[in-house]
GROMACS .gro file of C-alpha atoms in nm:
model
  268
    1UNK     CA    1   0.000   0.000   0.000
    2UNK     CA    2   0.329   0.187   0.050
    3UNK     CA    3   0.372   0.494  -0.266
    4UNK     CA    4   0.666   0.711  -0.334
    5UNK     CA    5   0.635   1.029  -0.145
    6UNK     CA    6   0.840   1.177  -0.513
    7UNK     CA    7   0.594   1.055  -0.765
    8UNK     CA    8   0.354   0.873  -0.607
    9UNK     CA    9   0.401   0.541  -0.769
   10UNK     CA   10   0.399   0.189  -0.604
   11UNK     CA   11   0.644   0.076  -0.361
   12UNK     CA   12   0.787  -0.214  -0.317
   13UNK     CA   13   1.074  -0.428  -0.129
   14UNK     CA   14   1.411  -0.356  -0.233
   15UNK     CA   15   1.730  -0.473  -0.098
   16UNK     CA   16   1.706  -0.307   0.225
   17UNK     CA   17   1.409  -0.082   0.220
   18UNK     CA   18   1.184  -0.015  -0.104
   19UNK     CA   19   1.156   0.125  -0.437
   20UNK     CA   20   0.918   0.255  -0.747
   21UNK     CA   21   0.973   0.162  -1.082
   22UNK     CA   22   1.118   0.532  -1.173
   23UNK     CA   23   1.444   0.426  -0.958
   24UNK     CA   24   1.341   0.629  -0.640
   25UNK     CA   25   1.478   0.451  -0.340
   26UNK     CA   26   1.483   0.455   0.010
   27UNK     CA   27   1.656   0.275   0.297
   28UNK     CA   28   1.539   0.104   0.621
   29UNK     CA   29   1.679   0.232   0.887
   30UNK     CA   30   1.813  -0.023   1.162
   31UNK     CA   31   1.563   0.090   1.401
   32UNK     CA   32   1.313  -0.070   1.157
   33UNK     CA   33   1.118   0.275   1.029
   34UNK     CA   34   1.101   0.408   0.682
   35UNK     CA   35   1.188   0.767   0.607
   36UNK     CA   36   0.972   0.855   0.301
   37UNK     CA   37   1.013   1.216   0.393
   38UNK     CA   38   1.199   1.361   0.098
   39UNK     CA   39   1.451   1.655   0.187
   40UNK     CA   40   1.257   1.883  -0.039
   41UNK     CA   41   0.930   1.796   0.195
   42UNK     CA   42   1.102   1.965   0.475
   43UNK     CA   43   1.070   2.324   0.642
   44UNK     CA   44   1.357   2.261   0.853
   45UNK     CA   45   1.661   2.055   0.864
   46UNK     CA   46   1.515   1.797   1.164
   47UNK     CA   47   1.095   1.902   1.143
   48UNK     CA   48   0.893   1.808   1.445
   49UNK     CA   49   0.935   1.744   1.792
   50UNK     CA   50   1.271   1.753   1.922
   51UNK     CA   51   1.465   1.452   2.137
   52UNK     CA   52   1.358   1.646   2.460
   53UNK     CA   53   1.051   1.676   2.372
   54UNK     CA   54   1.011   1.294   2.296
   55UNK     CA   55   1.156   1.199   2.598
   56UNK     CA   56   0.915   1.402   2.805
   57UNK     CA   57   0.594   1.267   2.672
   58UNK     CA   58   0.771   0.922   2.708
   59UNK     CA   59   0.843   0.944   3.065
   60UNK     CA   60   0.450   1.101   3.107
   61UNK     CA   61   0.266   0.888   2.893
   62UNK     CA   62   0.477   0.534   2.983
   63UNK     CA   63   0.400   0.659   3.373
   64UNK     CA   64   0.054   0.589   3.312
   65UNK     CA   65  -0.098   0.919   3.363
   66UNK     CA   66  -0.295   0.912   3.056
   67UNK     CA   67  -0.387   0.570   3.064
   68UNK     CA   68  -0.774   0.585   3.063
   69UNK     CA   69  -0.777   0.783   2.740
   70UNK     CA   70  -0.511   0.553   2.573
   71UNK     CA   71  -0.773   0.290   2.680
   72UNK     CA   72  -1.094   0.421   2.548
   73UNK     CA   73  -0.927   0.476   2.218
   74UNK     CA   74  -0.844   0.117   2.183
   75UNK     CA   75  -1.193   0.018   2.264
   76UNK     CA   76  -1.353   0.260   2.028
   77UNK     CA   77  -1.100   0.135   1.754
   78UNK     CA   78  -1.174  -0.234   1.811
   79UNK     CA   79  -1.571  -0.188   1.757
   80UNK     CA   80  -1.455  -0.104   1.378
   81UNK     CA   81  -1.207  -0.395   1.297
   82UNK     CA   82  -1.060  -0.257   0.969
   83UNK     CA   83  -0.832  -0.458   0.740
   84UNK     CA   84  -0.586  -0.182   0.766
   85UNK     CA   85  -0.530   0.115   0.969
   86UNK     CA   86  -0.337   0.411   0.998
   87UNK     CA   87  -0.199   0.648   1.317
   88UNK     CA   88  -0.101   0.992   1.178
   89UNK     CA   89   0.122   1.204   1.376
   90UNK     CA   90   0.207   0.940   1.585
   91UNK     CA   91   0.464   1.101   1.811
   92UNK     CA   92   0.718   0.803   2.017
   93UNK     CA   93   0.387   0.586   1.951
   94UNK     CA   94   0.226   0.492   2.295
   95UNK     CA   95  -0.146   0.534   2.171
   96UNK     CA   96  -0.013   0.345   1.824
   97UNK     CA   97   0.054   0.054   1.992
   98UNK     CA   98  -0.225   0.047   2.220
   99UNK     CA   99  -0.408   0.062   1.892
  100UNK     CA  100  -0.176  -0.246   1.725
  101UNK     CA  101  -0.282  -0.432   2.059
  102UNK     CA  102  -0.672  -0.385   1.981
  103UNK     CA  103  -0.633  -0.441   1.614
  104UNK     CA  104  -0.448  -0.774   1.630
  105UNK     CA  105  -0.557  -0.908   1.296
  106UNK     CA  106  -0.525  -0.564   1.131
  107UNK     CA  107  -0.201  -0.460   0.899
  108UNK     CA  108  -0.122  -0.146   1.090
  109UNK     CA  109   0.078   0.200   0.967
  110UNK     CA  110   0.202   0.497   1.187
  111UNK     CA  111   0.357   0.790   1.058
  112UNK     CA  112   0.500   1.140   1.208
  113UNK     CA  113   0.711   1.417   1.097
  114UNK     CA  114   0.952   1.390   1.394
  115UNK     CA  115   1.265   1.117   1.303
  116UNK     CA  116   1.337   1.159   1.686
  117UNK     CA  117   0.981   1.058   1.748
  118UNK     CA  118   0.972   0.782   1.485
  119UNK     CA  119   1.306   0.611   1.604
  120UNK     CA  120   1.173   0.560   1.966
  121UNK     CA  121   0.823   0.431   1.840
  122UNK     CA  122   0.968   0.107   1.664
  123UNK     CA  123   1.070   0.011   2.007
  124UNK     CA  124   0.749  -0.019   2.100
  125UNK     CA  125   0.504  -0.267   1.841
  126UNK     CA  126   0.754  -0.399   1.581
  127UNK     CA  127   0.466  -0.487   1.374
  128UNK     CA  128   0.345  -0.174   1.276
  129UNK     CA  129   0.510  -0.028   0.955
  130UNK     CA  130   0.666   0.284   1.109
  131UNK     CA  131   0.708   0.572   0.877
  132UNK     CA  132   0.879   0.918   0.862
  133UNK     CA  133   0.652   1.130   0.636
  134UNK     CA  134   0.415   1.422   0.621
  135UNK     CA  135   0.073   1.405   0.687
  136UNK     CA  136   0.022   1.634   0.393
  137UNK     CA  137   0.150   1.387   0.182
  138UNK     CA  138   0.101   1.072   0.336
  139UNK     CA  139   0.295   0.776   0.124
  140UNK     CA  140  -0.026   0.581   0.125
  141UNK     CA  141  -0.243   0.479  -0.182
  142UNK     CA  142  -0.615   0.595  -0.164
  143UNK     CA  143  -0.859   0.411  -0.021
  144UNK     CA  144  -0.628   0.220   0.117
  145UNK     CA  145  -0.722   0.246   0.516
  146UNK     CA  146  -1.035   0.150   0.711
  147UNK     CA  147  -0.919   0.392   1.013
  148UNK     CA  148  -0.751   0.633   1.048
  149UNK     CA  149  -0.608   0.753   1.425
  150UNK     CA  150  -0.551   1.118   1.509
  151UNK     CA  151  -0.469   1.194   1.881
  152UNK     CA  152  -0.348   1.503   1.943
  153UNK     CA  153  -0.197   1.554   1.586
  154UNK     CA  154  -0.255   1.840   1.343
  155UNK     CA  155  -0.470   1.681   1.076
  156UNK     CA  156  -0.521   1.748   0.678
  157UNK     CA  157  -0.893   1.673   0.559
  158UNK     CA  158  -0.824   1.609   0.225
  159UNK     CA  159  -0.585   1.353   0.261
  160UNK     CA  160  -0.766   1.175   0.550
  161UNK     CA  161  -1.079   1.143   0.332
  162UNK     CA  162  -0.836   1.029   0.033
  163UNK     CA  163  -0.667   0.729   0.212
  164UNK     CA  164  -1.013   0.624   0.374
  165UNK     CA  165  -1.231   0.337   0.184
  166UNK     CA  166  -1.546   0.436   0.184
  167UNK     CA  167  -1.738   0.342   0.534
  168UNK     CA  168  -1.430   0.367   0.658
  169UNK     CA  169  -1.364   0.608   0.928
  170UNK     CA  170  -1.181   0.858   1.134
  171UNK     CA  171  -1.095   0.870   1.445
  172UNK     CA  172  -1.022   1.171   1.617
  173UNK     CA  173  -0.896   1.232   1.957
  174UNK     CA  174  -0.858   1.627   2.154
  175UNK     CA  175  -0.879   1.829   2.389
  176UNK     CA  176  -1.193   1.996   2.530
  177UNK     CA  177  -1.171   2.404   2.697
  178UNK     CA  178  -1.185   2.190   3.025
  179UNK     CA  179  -0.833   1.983   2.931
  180UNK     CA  180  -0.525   2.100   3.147
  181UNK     CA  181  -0.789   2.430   3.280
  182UNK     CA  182  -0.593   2.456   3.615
  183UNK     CA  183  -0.238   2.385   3.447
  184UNK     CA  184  -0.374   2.726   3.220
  185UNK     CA  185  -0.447   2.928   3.515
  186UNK     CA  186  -0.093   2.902   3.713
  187UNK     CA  187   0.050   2.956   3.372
  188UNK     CA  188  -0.131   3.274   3.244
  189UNK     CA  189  -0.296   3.625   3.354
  190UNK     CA  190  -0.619   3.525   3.189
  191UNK     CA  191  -0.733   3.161   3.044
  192UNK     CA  192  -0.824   3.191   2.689
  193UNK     CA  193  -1.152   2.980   2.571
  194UNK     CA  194  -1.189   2.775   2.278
  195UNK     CA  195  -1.429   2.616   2.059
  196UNK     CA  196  -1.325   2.240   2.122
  197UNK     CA  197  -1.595   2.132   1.838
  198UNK     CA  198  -1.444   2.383   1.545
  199UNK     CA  199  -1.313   2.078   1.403
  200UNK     CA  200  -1.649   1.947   1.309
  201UNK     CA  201  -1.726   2.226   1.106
  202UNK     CA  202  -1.387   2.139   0.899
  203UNK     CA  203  -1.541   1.786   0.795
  204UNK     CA  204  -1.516   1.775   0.415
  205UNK     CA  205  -1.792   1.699   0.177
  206UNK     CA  206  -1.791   1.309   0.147
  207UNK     CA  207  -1.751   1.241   0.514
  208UNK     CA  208  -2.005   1.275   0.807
  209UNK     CA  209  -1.932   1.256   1.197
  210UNK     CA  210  -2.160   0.989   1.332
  211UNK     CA  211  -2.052   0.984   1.675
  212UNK     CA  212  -1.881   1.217   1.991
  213UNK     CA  213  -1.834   1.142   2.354
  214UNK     CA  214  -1.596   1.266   2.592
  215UNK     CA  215  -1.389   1.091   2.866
  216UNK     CA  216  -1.297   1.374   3.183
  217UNK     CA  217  -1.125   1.252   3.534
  218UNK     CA  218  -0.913   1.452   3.786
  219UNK     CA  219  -0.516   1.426   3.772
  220UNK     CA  220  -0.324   1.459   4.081
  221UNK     CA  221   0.098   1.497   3.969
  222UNK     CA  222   0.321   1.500   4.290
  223UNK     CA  223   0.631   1.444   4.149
  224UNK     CA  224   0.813   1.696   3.991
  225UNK     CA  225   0.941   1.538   3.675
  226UNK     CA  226   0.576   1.463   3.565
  227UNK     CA  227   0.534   1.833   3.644
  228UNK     CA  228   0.796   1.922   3.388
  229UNK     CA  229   0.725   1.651   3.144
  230UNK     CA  230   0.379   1.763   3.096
  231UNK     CA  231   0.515   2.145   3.022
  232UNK     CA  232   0.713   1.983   2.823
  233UNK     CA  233   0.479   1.818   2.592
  234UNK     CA  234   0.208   2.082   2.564
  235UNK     CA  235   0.249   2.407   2.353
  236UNK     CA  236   0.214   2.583   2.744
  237UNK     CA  237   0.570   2.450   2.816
  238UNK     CA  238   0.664   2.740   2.566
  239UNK     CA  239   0.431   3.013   2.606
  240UNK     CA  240   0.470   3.055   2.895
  241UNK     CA  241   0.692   3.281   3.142
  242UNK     CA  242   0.995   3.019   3.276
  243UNK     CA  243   0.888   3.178   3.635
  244UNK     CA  244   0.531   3.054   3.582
  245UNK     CA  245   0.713   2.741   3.424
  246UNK     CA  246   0.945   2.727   3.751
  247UNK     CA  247   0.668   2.794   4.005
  248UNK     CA  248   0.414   2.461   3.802
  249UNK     CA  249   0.730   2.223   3.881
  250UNK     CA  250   0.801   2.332   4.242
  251UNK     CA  251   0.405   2.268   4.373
  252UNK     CA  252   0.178   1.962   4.342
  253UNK     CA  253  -0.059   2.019   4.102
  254UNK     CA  254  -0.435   1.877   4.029
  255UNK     CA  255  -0.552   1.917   3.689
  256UNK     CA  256  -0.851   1.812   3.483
  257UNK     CA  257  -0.775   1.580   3.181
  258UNK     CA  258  -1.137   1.647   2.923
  259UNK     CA  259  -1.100   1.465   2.588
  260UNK     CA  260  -1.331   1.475   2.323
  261UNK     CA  261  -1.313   1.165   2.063
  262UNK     CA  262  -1.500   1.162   1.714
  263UNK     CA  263  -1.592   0.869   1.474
  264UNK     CA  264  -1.616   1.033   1.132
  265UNK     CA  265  -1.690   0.841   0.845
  266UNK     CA  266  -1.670   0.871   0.485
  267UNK     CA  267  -1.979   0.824   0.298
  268UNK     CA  268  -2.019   0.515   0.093
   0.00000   0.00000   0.00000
């Protein structure tokens, strides 16, 4: 299902990574992933989140703290049992594999931006065909996935409804104006709202949301490192003042954790 991210031919197995039959090549790497992110693809010289940043949502997410919403997305993604699947903007890949785990039967793809990101991830579910590409030009033919996974990612509309077979679905995981509220109010004068269903008027013609829910629980972080590590991996870990930044680390802290997850499907 794999296409060149140059000309957008087939790919297939070649020596040590894969090819298209206009001679454009490119290597596994020996952590396992593919990068089919072409230099001329890039804005910068290493796009995406940085090896800091990686580590810090490894060390949050692998501590368990977000456990109940790596859950629930495995159990909405097993009601749909595709024959293939696909996790864009995958980050170091802890919901991916809790989605390989639920989709056992399933030939699974995960791609990010971030090589840093993308190295770590093949640690986790060897199984999954690990890419390095853009999620503007995903290296995927269309119609070629019966899910597609978006949790906390950045997401193009177009492609998504390209690479979906029709009934197929996405399915989208964010933040609601509740997520991280009391995290927002040590960091900042005043606690800018947001529409946390803008998204749904973004839905393309061709593809329909069918259903919504949202999963909220209380967060209590006493340590200090999951204090940082959650600045870390949120856009707030840079916004804000590094007294503010200083002051979240040195103090327990209670937050709420709202998510809002989406099952939009593309119209027969």
């Amino acid at each position: 299902m794999l296409t060149c991210p140059l000309c957008s031919a087939p790919l297939q197995a070649a020596d040590n990574g894969v090819g298209c039959p206009l001679g454009h090549r490119f290597d596994r790497a020996r952590q396992g992933y593919l990068n089919l992110l072409p230099v001329q693809h890039k804005n910068s010289r290493d796009p995406g989140d940085n090896q800091a940043m990686v580590e810090a949502r490894r060390r949050f997410l692998d501590g368990g703290h977000y456990a109940p919403l790596a859950a629930r997305l495995a159990e909405l993604a097993a009601r749909r049992q595709p024959d293939r699947w696909l996790d864009i903007g995958c980050g170091e890949g802890y919901y991916t594999t809790r989605l390989a785990q639920a989709l056992p039967a399933a030939e699974g793809y995960a791609l990010d931006i971030s090589r840093e990101a993308v190295k770590r991830a093949c640690r986790r579910a060897p199984d999954v065909e690990w890419l390095v590409a853009s999620m503007a030009r995903v290296p995927l033919a269309d119609a070629s996935c019966g899910l597609l996974a978006s949790v906390f990612s950045p997401l193009d509309w177009q492609e998504a409804r390209r690479l979906l077979t029709p009934g197929g679905g996405l399915l989208r995981m964010g933040p609601t104006r509740r997520h991280l509220l009391e995290l927002r109010g040590r960091l900042y004068d005043e606690i800018r709202d947001y529409d946390d269903r803008k998204h749904l008027a973004l839905i393309p013609e061709g593809m329909q949301a069918v259903h919504g829910e949202e999963l909220e629980f209380r967060l209590t972080l006493g340590d200090a490192q999951a204090r940082a590590d959650l600045l870390a991996m949120t856009p707030h870990g840079w916004r804000a003042s590094a007294e503010r930044r200083a002051a979240v680390i040195d103090a327990p802290l209670e937050v709420t954790v709202s998510i809002r997850y989406d099952w939009i499907e593309r119209l027969p």
